[in-house]
Amino acid sequence: MGYNVTLIPGDGIGPEVTGATRRVLEAAGVAFRWDVVAAGADVIGKSGTPLPDSVLQSVRKNKVALKGPITTPVGSGFRSVNVALRQALDLYACVRPCKTYPGVPSLYKNIDLVVIRENTEDLYAGIEFESGTPEARKLIELAAEAGRGAIREDAGISLKVISESGSRRIVRFAFEYARAYGRKRVTAISKANILKFSDGLFLKAAREVAGEYHDIEFDDRLVDNMTMQLVKNPQQFDVIVAPNLYGDILSDLCAGLVGGLGVAPGANVGDDIAVFEPTHGSAPKYAGQNKANPMAMMLSGVMMLRHLGEEMAADKLERAIAGVMAEGRSVTYDIMLDGAIAAGTAQVAEAVVEKLAAS
Ligand code: NAD
């Protein structure tokens, strides 16, 4: 018995934080049958690709996955496995809650917001034209012929693709999420004053969809103003919905408001599949050192329990994690108070398991 869940440990700190999370999920009293599958640079030799079909098949079959971060080479090499997975499974909504927990050092108190990021379009669609290639030249000619302006001959081009259907779908998701989780307001983010045909389309769709939800407030912000307002008065925000790139940047910013990436969970959600992974990456410099904070991954596990309908276990696990944070004795370097001694990844898991046992 138990839930069939795909487990992708990832690389860098991934295996350590997923291992710690698996431990606390099981200690929360829910049974799982884990299908452990590998993706990333390490499997290229054997599979010829960093994202083998077997990984996609497992997630499609189980419909739920817990995923550690996977390294993406910068500038060259293979494209992001994380982005490819979201696109292949059409996990169009990235849900990233940011909440202040007592005991976690942060610049603010009483923040409880959620960033919902569109996951499949925008500059992340991966439609790029390398500088100097015949394709890039063709596009440059097309822009000139269409009277859209001169692009320098040596330019590399990445397309910002935003569709009306994709925008409606993510904004509707944000409103449905707000309803399901008792939230009051949705704020849409764009740069529609400058990018009229892409962000303008997103904002128009957002305003139209908002008209269907009279029980939830709606407003919108330009992304530059939004960064300033988030730093000045983050407590005013509730659910934030954004196209892919702004959502990516704002969710790291919001993680910083509540204590950092070590406490920022996330989920990538489609119509019938959900992959739970923290906002942070593989932090290669801490790989294998028992230093990384597993709490972002554990809180992603809490989100997974809620998704599975295991509300009681989710509440219990979140309380146990919050308890360990509040005591501050068994926390990693990134959220400890000045002068304290940092706990290791495994020690944090141990402390959460003890809290669960005592609850
Ligand atoms: P990162 O999130 O790995 O690290 C940013 C900073 O936060 C570093 O100082 C790191 O040490 C720290 N940090 C991150 N997670 C932490 C944790 N759990 N506990 C304590 N400290 C933590 O971002 P990066 O350095 O920009 O990226 C590293 C690699 O991760 C890159 O290859 C990137 O492409 C990849 N990445 C993967 C994902 C994903 O798998 N979804 C997401 C983001 C980045």
Tab-separated table of C-alpha atoms and ligand atoms in Angstrom:
chain	number	residue	atom	x	y	z
A	1	MET	CA	0.000	0.000	0.000
A	2	GLY	CA	0.993	3.653	-0.140
A	3	TYR	CA	1.372	6.316	-2.782
A	4	ASN	CA	3.429	5.636	-5.897
A	5	VAL	CA	5.755	8.618	-6.201
A	6	THR	CA	8.664	9.165	-8.591
A	7	LEU	CA	11.784	10.337	-6.780
A	8	ILE	CA	14.413	12.190	-8.814
A	9	PRO	CA	17.339	12.824	-6.424
A	10	GLY	CA	19.061	15.241	-8.852
A	11	ASP	CA	22.713	16.240	-8.412
A	12	GLY	CA	24.809	18.626	-6.305
A	13	ILE	CA	23.018	18.869	-2.942
A	14	GLY	CA	19.963	17.106	-4.460
A	15	PRO	CA	20.601	13.579	-3.143
A	16	GLU	CA	21.182	14.884	0.398
A	17	VAL	CA	18.094	17.120	0.580
A	18	THR	CA	15.805	14.563	-1.097
A	19	GLY	CA	17.152	11.842	1.226
A	20	ALA	CA	16.374	13.994	4.270
A	21	THR	CA	12.902	14.764	2.891
A	22	ARG	CA	12.076	11.140	2.166
A	23	ARG	CA	12.924	10.372	5.792
A	24	VAL	CA	10.630	13.004	7.287
A	25	LEU	CA	7.774	12.238	4.863
A	26	GLU	CA	7.830	8.610	5.950
A	27	ALA	CA	8.072	9.648	9.607
A	28	ALA	CA	4.930	11.761	9.102
A	29	GLY	CA	3.003	8.494	8.908
A	30	VAL	CA	2.248	8.292	5.181
A	31	ALA	CA	3.384	5.258	3.183
A	32	PHE	CA	5.125	5.680	-0.177
A	33	ARG	CA	6.429	3.400	-2.887
A	34	TRP	CA	9.293	5.407	-4.350
A	35	ASP	CA	10.313	4.902	-7.940
A	36	VAL	CA	13.851	6.328	-7.875
A	37	VAL	CA	15.032	7.529	-11.309
A	38	ALA	CA	18.066	9.565	-12.352
A	39	ALA	CA	18.403	12.599	-14.641
A	40	GLY	CA	21.155	15.137	-15.318
A	41	ALA	CA	24.784	15.136	-16.472
A	42	ASP	CA	25.599	11.831	-14.738
A	43	VAL	CA	23.223	9.776	-16.898
A	44	ILE	CA	24.307	11.168	-20.298
A	45	GLY	CA	27.013	8.508	-20.665
A	46	LYS	CA	24.550	5.652	-20.177
A	47	SER	CA	21.376	7.111	-21.710
A	48	GLY	CA	22.722	9.544	-24.316
A	49	THR	CA	20.527	12.282	-22.818
A	50	PRO	CA	20.286	14.072	-19.465
A	51	LEU	CA	16.523	13.440	-19.443
A	52	PRO	CA	15.889	9.777	-20.311
A	53	ASP	CA	12.439	8.707	-21.473
A	54	SER	CA	12.210	6.364	-18.500
A	55	VAL	CA	12.105	9.412	-16.191
A	56	LEU	CA	9.225	10.979	-18.112
A	57	GLN	CA	7.416	7.624	-18.240
A	58	SER	CA	7.709	7.170	-14.476
A	59	VAL	CA	6.314	10.646	-13.743
A	60	ARG	CA	3.509	10.171	-16.288
A	61	LYS	CA	2.569	6.878	-14.653
A	62	ASN	CA	2.745	8.009	-11.017
A	63	LYS	CA	1.438	11.566	-11.670
A	64	VAL	CA	3.393	12.804	-8.638
A	65	ALA	CA	7.144	13.333	-8.274
A	66	LEU	CA	9.557	14.677	-5.705
A	67	LYS	CA	12.564	16.186	-7.426
A	68	GLY	CA	15.946	17.453	-6.279
A	69	PRO	CA	17.747	20.201	-8.203
A	70	ILE	CA	19.697	19.397	-11.368
A	71	THR	CA	22.728	21.380	-12.580
A	72	THR	CA	22.538	23.184	-15.924
A	73	PRO	CA	25.810	24.108	-17.652
A	74	VAL	CA	26.005	27.904	-18.094
A	75	GLY	CA	26.309	29.393	-21.593
A	76	SER	CA	26.856	26.104	-23.460
A	77	GLY	CA	26.247	22.359	-23.064
A	78	PHE	CA	22.850	20.713	-22.683
A	79	ARG	CA	19.696	22.736	-22.087
A	80	SER	CA	18.113	22.761	-18.650
A	81	VAL	CA	16.692	19.367	-17.665
A	82	ASN	CA	14.415	21.219	-15.248
A	83	VAL	CA	12.895	23.340	-18.007
A	84	ALA	CA	12.697	20.340	-20.389
A	85	LEU	CA	10.818	18.274	-17.775
A	86	ARG	CA	8.279	21.067	-17.202
A	87	GLN	CA	7.767	21.477	-20.945
A	88	ALA	CA	7.574	17.740	-21.749
A	89	LEU	CA	4.929	17.157	-19.046
A	90	ASP	CA	3.193	20.508	-19.635
A	91	LEU	CA	3.651	21.489	-15.990
A	92	TYR	CA	2.516	24.985	-16.789
A	93	ALA	CA	2.207	26.404	-13.269
A	94	CYS	CA	5.118	26.869	-10.901
A	95	VAL	CA	3.817	27.482	-7.386
A	96	ARG	CA	6.270	29.019	-4.922
A	97	PRO	CA	4.979	29.960	-1.467
A	98	CYS	CA	7.110	32.364	0.605
A	99	LYS	CA	6.254	32.534	4.265
A	100	THR	CA	8.082	33.875	7.323
A	101	TYR	CA	8.572	31.274	10.077
A	102	PRO	CA	9.497	32.334	13.635
A	103	GLY	CA	13.162	31.676	14.354
A	104	VAL	CA	14.324	32.086	10.745
A	105	PRO	CA	16.435	35.238	10.501
A	106	SER	CA	14.883	37.532	7.889
A	107	LEU	CA	14.431	41.235	7.247
A	108	TYR	CA	10.628	41.041	7.499
A	109	LYS	CA	7.861	39.507	9.571
A	110	ASN	CA	4.363	38.328	8.678
A	111	ILE	CA	4.906	37.580	5.002
A	112	ASP	CA	2.686	34.881	3.538
A	113	LEU	CA	2.534	35.128	-0.224
A	114	VAL	CA	2.644	32.785	-3.200
A	115	VAL	CA	4.331	33.404	-6.525
A	116	ILE	CA	2.654	31.578	-9.402
A	117	ARG	CA	4.924	31.548	-12.401
A	118	GLU	CA	3.998	30.504	-15.936
A	119	ASN	CA	6.336	27.634	-16.691
A	120	THR	CA	6.256	26.853	-20.411
A	121	GLU	CA	6.465	30.072	-22.447
A	122	ASP	CA	8.209	33.448	-22.477
A	123	LEU	CA	11.990	33.591	-22.924
A	124	TYR	CA	12.179	30.059	-21.489
A	125	ALA	CA	10.448	28.562	-24.540
A	126	GLY	CA	14.007	27.788	-25.676
A	127	ILE	CA	13.561	29.269	-29.162
A	128	GLU	CA	16.961	30.797	-29.725
A	129	PHE	CA	19.031	31.808	-32.740
A	130	GLU	CA	22.792	31.789	-32.332
A	131	SER	CA	24.662	34.869	-33.523
A	132	GLY	CA	25.993	34.569	-37.094
A	133	THR	CA	23.916	31.505	-38.092
A	134	PRO	CA	21.836	31.506	-41.328
A	135	GLU	CA	18.662	31.258	-39.165
A	136	ALA	CA	19.629	34.327	-37.137
A	137	ARG	CA	20.368	36.217	-40.374
A	138	LYS	CA	16.975	35.224	-41.797
A	139	LEU	CA	15.194	36.529	-38.734
A	140	ILE	CA	17.164	39.786	-38.870
A	141	GLU	CA	16.137	40.185	-42.521
A	142	LEU	CA	12.506	39.420	-41.701
A	143	ALA	CA	12.445	42.079	-38.970
A	144	ALA	CA	13.942	44.621	-41.363
A	145	GLU	CA	11.538	43.724	-44.208
A	146	ALA	CA	8.548	43.945	-41.870
A	147	GLY	CA	9.691	47.385	-40.752
A	148	ARG	CA	10.144	46.175	-37.166
A	149	GLY	CA	13.519	47.804	-36.736
A	150	ALA	CA	17.183	47.113	-37.350
A	151	ILE	CA	18.855	44.256	-35.455
A	152	ARG	CA	22.656	44.230	-35.441
A	153	GLU	CA	24.106	41.532	-37.705
A	154	ASP	CA	26.102	39.983	-34.871
A	155	ALA	CA	23.102	39.651	-32.560
A	156	GLY	CA	22.028	36.395	-30.899
A	157	ILE	CA	18.245	36.217	-30.570
A	158	SER	CA	15.990	34.564	-27.958
A	159	LEU	CA	12.271	34.761	-28.617
A	160	LYS	CA	9.878	35.950	-25.949
A	161	VAL	CA	6.768	33.919	-26.686
A	162	ILE	CA	3.559	34.671	-24.800
A	163	SER	CA	0.218	33.318	-26.006
A	164	GLU	CA	-3.296	34.354	-25.059
A	165	SER	CA	-4.246	30.749	-24.242
A	166	GLY	CA	-1.122	30.218	-22.103
A	167	SER	CA	-1.789	33.475	-20.250
A	168	ARG	CA	-5.437	32.679	-19.585
A	169	ARG	CA	-4.512	29.219	-18.354
A	170	ILE	CA	-1.949	30.442	-15.794
A	171	VAL	CA	-4.099	33.324	-14.549
A	172	ARG	CA	-7.087	30.992	-14.155
A	173	PHE	CA	-4.809	28.612	-12.236
A	174	ALA	CA	-3.832	31.509	-9.916
A	175	PHE	CA	-7.472	32.386	-9.213
A	176	GLU	CA	-8.434	28.749	-8.640
A	177	TYR	CA	-5.434	28.404	-6.302
A	178	ALA	CA	-6.528	31.550	-4.430
A	179	ARG	CA	-10.016	30.076	-3.998
A	180	ALA	CA	-8.760	26.644	-2.925
A	181	TYR	CA	-6.362	28.059	-0.335
A	182	GLY	CA	-8.588	30.847	1.013
A	183	ARG	CA	-6.530	33.676	-0.408
A	184	LYS	CA	-8.022	37.079	-1.104
A	185	ARG	CA	-6.132	38.792	-3.870
A	186	VAL	CA	-4.288	38.093	-7.130
A	187	THR	CA	-1.712	40.541	-8.527
A	188	ALA	CA	-0.630	40.133	-12.165
A	189	ILE	CA	2.899	41.182	-13.170
A	190	SER	CA	4.000	42.443	-16.578
A	191	LYS	CA	5.965	45.059	-18.460
A	192	ALA	CA	2.984	45.740	-20.690
A	193	ASN	CA	3.842	49.417	-21.159
A	194	ILE	CA	6.931	48.436	-23.211
A	195	LEU	CA	6.303	44.872	-24.461
A	196	LYS	CA	2.876	45.455	-25.890
A	197	PHE	CA	2.437	42.305	-27.966
A	198	SER	CA	3.720	39.806	-25.401
A	199	ASP	CA	3.261	41.221	-21.889
A	200	GLY	CA	0.388	43.360	-23.191
A	201	LEU	CA	-1.393	40.173	-24.247
A	202	PHE	CA	-0.706	38.593	-20.837
A	203	LEU	CA	-2.134	41.582	-18.980
A	204	LYS	CA	-5.222	41.778	-21.209
A	205	ALA	CA	-5.904	38.063	-20.651
A	206	ALA	CA	-5.338	38.494	-16.897
A	207	ARG	CA	-7.849	41.337	-16.689
A	208	GLU	CA	-10.439	39.348	-18.622
A	209	VAL	CA	-10.030	36.209	-16.519
A	210	ALA	CA	-10.159	38.330	-13.336
A	211	GLY	CA	-13.653	39.442	-14.420
A	212	GLU	CA	-14.871	35.852	-13.896
A	213	TYR	CA	-13.787	35.787	-10.225
A	214	HIS	CA	-15.833	38.315	-8.253
A	215	ASP	CA	-14.895	36.786	-4.903
A	216	ILE	CA	-11.147	37.477	-5.329
A	217	GLU	CA	-9.613	40.951	-5.632
A	218	PHE	CA	-7.401	41.662	-8.618
A	219	ASP	CA	-4.778	44.256	-9.439
A	220	ASP	CA	-1.639	44.473	-11.531
A	221	ARG	CA	1.866	45.911	-11.322
A	222	LEU	CA	4.679	46.606	-13.742
A	223	VAL	CA	7.568	44.335	-12.837
A	224	ASP	CA	10.064	47.110	-12.055
A	225	ASN	CA	7.636	48.812	-9.667
A	226	MET	CA	6.836	45.377	-8.206
A	227	THR	CA	10.446	44.708	-7.170
A	228	MET	CA	10.505	48.024	-5.311
A	229	GLN	CA	7.128	47.392	-3.638
A	230	LEU	CA	8.128	43.867	-2.597
A	231	VAL	CA	11.189	45.243	-0.844
A	232	LYS	CA	9.292	48.153	0.748
A	233	ASN	CA	6.062	46.518	1.807
A	234	PRO	CA	5.866	42.791	0.972
A	235	GLN	CA	3.042	42.089	3.440
A	236	GLN	CA	0.558	43.754	1.083
A	237	PHE	CA	0.818	40.871	-1.437
A	238	ASP	CA	-1.079	37.598	-1.461
A	239	VAL	CA	-1.013	35.649	-4.765
A	240	ILE	CA	1.308	36.972	-7.481
A	241	VAL	CA	0.930	35.639	-11.036
A	242	ALA	CA	3.650	36.305	-13.594
A	243	PRO	CA	5.056	35.222	-16.950
A	244	ASN	CA	8.010	32.862	-16.758
A	245	LEU	CA	11.072	35.130	-16.464
A	246	TYR	CA	9.576	37.694	-14.064
A	247	GLY	CA	8.141	34.837	-12.009
A	248	ASP	CA	11.563	33.206	-11.780
A	249	ILE	CA	13.249	36.409	-10.621
A	250	LEU	CA	10.466	37.468	-8.258
A	251	SER	CA	10.321	34.054	-6.597
A	252	ASP	CA	14.034	34.237	-5.707
A	253	LEU	CA	13.486	37.800	-4.480
A	254	CYS	CA	10.556	36.638	-2.326
A	255	ALA	CA	12.646	33.722	-1.007
A	256	GLY	CA	15.190	36.341	0.085
A	257	LEU	CA	12.470	38.248	1.947
A	258	VAL	CA	11.642	35.249	4.145
A	259	GLY	CA	15.126	33.954	4.971
A	260	GLY	CA	16.573	32.636	1.726
A	261	LEU	CA	16.491	29.740	-0.684
A	262	GLY	CA	16.933	27.203	2.112
A	263	VAL	CA	13.316	27.755	3.185
A	264	ALA	CA	11.591	28.341	-0.197
A	265	PRO	CA	9.575	25.343	-1.445
A	266	GLY	CA	7.871	24.887	-4.794
A	267	ALA	CA	5.811	22.750	-7.127
A	268	ASN	CA	5.426	22.455	-10.893
A	269	VAL	CA	1.837	21.617	-11.655
A	270	GLY	CA	-0.052	20.588	-14.789
A	271	ASP	CA	-3.619	19.417	-15.296
A	272	ASP	CA	-2.971	15.969	-13.824
A	273	ILE	CA	0.747	15.781	-12.932
A	274	ALA	CA	2.675	17.589	-10.198
A	275	VAL	CA	6.431	17.653	-9.569
A	276	PHE	CA	7.517	19.040	-6.205
A	277	GLU	CA	10.916	20.745	-6.034
A	278	PRO	CA	12.388	23.659	-4.085
A	279	THR	CA	13.157	27.036	-5.660
A	280	HIS	CA	16.887	26.582	-5.118
A	281	GLY	CA	19.383	24.964	-7.455
A	282	SER	CA	22.039	22.301	-6.937
A	283	ALA	CA	24.423	24.560	-4.914
A	284	PRO	CA	27.459	22.590	-6.220
A	285	LYS	CA	29.869	24.108	-3.704
A	286	TYR	CA	28.017	22.343	-0.862
A	287	ALA	CA	27.500	18.996	-2.637
A	288	GLY	CA	28.255	15.956	-0.491
A	289	GLN	CA	29.221	18.042	2.552
A	290	ASN	CA	26.126	17.574	4.716
A	291	LYS	CA	25.753	21.384	4.829
A	292	ALA	CA	22.716	22.202	2.672
A	293	ASN	CA	19.431	23.169	4.243
A	294	PRO	CA	16.861	20.440	3.488
A	295	MET	CA	13.902	22.522	4.725
A	296	ALA	CA	12.952	23.987	1.323
A	297	MET	CA	12.803	20.431	-0.009
A	298	MET	CA	10.912	19.241	3.096
A	299	LEU	CA	8.387	22.070	2.722
A	300	SER	CA	7.986	21.009	-0.934
A	301	GLY	CA	7.170	17.604	0.556
A	302	VAL	CA	4.516	19.287	2.722
A	303	MET	CA	3.017	20.733	-0.465
A	304	MET	CA	3.067	17.229	-1.962
A	305	LEU	CA	1.180	15.828	1.033
A	306	ARG	CA	-1.495	18.541	0.594
A	307	HIS	CA	-1.708	17.715	-3.118
A	308	LEU	CA	-2.270	14.043	-2.195
A	309	GLY	CA	-5.069	15.058	0.190
A	310	GLU	CA	-2.984	14.136	3.273
A	311	GLU	CA	-3.857	17.371	5.081
A	312	MET	CA	-3.289	16.068	8.603
A	313	ALA	CA	0.150	14.679	7.818
A	314	ALA	CA	0.995	17.910	5.957
A	315	ASP	CA	0.033	20.071	8.947
A	316	LYS	CA	1.936	17.775	11.290
A	317	LEU	CA	5.101	17.863	9.180
A	318	GLU	CA	4.928	21.631	8.664
A	319	ARG	CA	4.522	22.113	12.441
A	320	ALA	CA	7.523	19.851	13.095
A	321	ILE	CA	9.718	21.777	10.622
A	322	ALA	CA	8.499	25.109	12.060
A	323	GLY	CA	9.253	23.802	15.565
A	324	VAL	CA	12.855	22.988	14.620
A	325	MET	CA	13.198	26.426	13.013
A	326	ALA	CA	11.772	28.166	16.086
A	327	GLU	CA	14.157	26.379	18.474
A	328	GLY	CA	17.088	27.241	16.210
A	329	ARG	CA	19.335	24.499	17.657
A	330	SER	CA	19.334	22.091	14.716
A	331	VAL	CA	19.369	24.407	11.719
A	332	THR	CA	21.873	24.792	8.898
A	333	TYR	CA	24.324	27.679	8.421
A	334	ASP	CA	21.999	29.735	6.227
A	335	ILE	CA	19.259	30.246	8.839
A	336	MET	CA	21.151	30.065	12.121
A	337	LEU	CA	21.527	33.017	14.461
A	338	ASP	CA	24.910	34.753	14.793
A	339	GLY	CA	27.261	32.772	17.004
A	340	ALA	CA	25.297	29.493	16.767
A	341	ILE	CA	26.796	26.213	15.517
A	342	ALA	CA	25.484	25.013	12.173
A	343	ALA	CA	23.729	21.659	12.028
A	344	GLY	CA	24.206	19.343	9.064
A	345	THR	CA	21.530	18.247	6.579
A	346	ALA	CA	21.107	14.849	8.249
A	347	GLN	CA	20.924	16.387	11.733
A	348	VAL	CA	18.061	18.645	10.609
A	349	ALA	CA	16.184	15.566	9.369
A	350	GLU	CA	16.830	13.851	12.699
A	351	ALA	CA	15.466	16.858	14.611
A	352	VAL	CA	12.311	16.978	12.463
A	353	VAL	CA	11.770	13.225	12.942
A	354	GLU	CA	12.090	13.693	16.721
A	355	LYS	CA	9.563	16.530	16.654
A	356	LEU	CA	7.164	14.356	14.654
A	357	ALA	CA	7.553	11.524	17.143
A	358	ALA	CA	6.822	13.897	20.031
A	359	SER	CA	3.704	15.391	18.407
B	1	NAD	P1	21.549	27.803	-6.229
B	1	NAD	O1	20.132	27.922	-5.788
B	1	NAD	O2	22.087	26.443	-6.395
B	1	NAD	O3	22.486	28.587	-5.200
B	1	NAD	C1	22.343	29.973	-4.903
B	1	NAD	C2	22.951	30.251	-3.520
B	1	NAD	O4	22.111	29.712	-2.504
B	1	NAD	C3	24.329	29.607	-3.325
B	1	NAD	O5	25.088	30.411	-2.481
B	1	NAD	C4	23.972	28.296	-2.651
B	1	NAD	O6	25.021	27.745	-1.936
B	1	NAD	C5	22.788	28.711	-1.749
B	1	NAD	N1	21.845	27.610	-1.545
B	1	NAD	C6	21.008	27.080	-2.463
B	1	NAD	N2	20.289	26.103	-1.937
B	1	NAD	C7	20.656	26.008	-0.638
B	1	NAD	C8	20.268	25.162	0.434
B	1	NAD	N3	19.335	24.206	0.290
B	1	NAD	N4	20.872	25.322	1.636
B	1	NAD	C9	21.805	26.260	1.800
B	1	NAD	N5	22.234	27.089	0.830
B	1	NAD	C10	21.660	26.962	-0.389
B	1	NAD	O7	21.653	28.655	-7.578
B	1	NAD	P2	22.843	28.770	-8.636
B	1	NAD	O8	24.151	28.800	-7.942
B	1	NAD	O9	22.438	29.905	-9.506
B	1	NAD	O10	22.723	27.460	-9.486
B	1	NAD	C11	23.488	26.279	-9.283
B	1	NAD	C12	23.026	25.236	-10.292
B	1	NAD	O11	21.684	24.859	-10.018
B	1	NAD	C13	23.043	25.729	-11.739
B	1	NAD	O12	23.519	24.693	-12.547
B	1	NAD	C14	21.575	26.007	-12.036
B	1	NAD	O13	21.275	25.885	-13.384
B	1	NAD	C15	20.901	24.921	-11.228
B	1	NAD	N6	19.511	25.225	-10.859
B	1	NAD	C16	18.653	24.180	-10.855
B	1	NAD	C17	17.359	24.388	-10.478
B	1	NAD	C18	16.421	23.219	-10.478
B	1	NAD	O14	16.876	22.086	-10.488
B	1	NAD	N7	15.120	23.419	-10.459
B	1	NAD	C19	16.925	25.650	-10.062
B	1	NAD	C20	17.853	26.699	-10.030
B	1	NAD	C21	19.163	26.475	-10.425
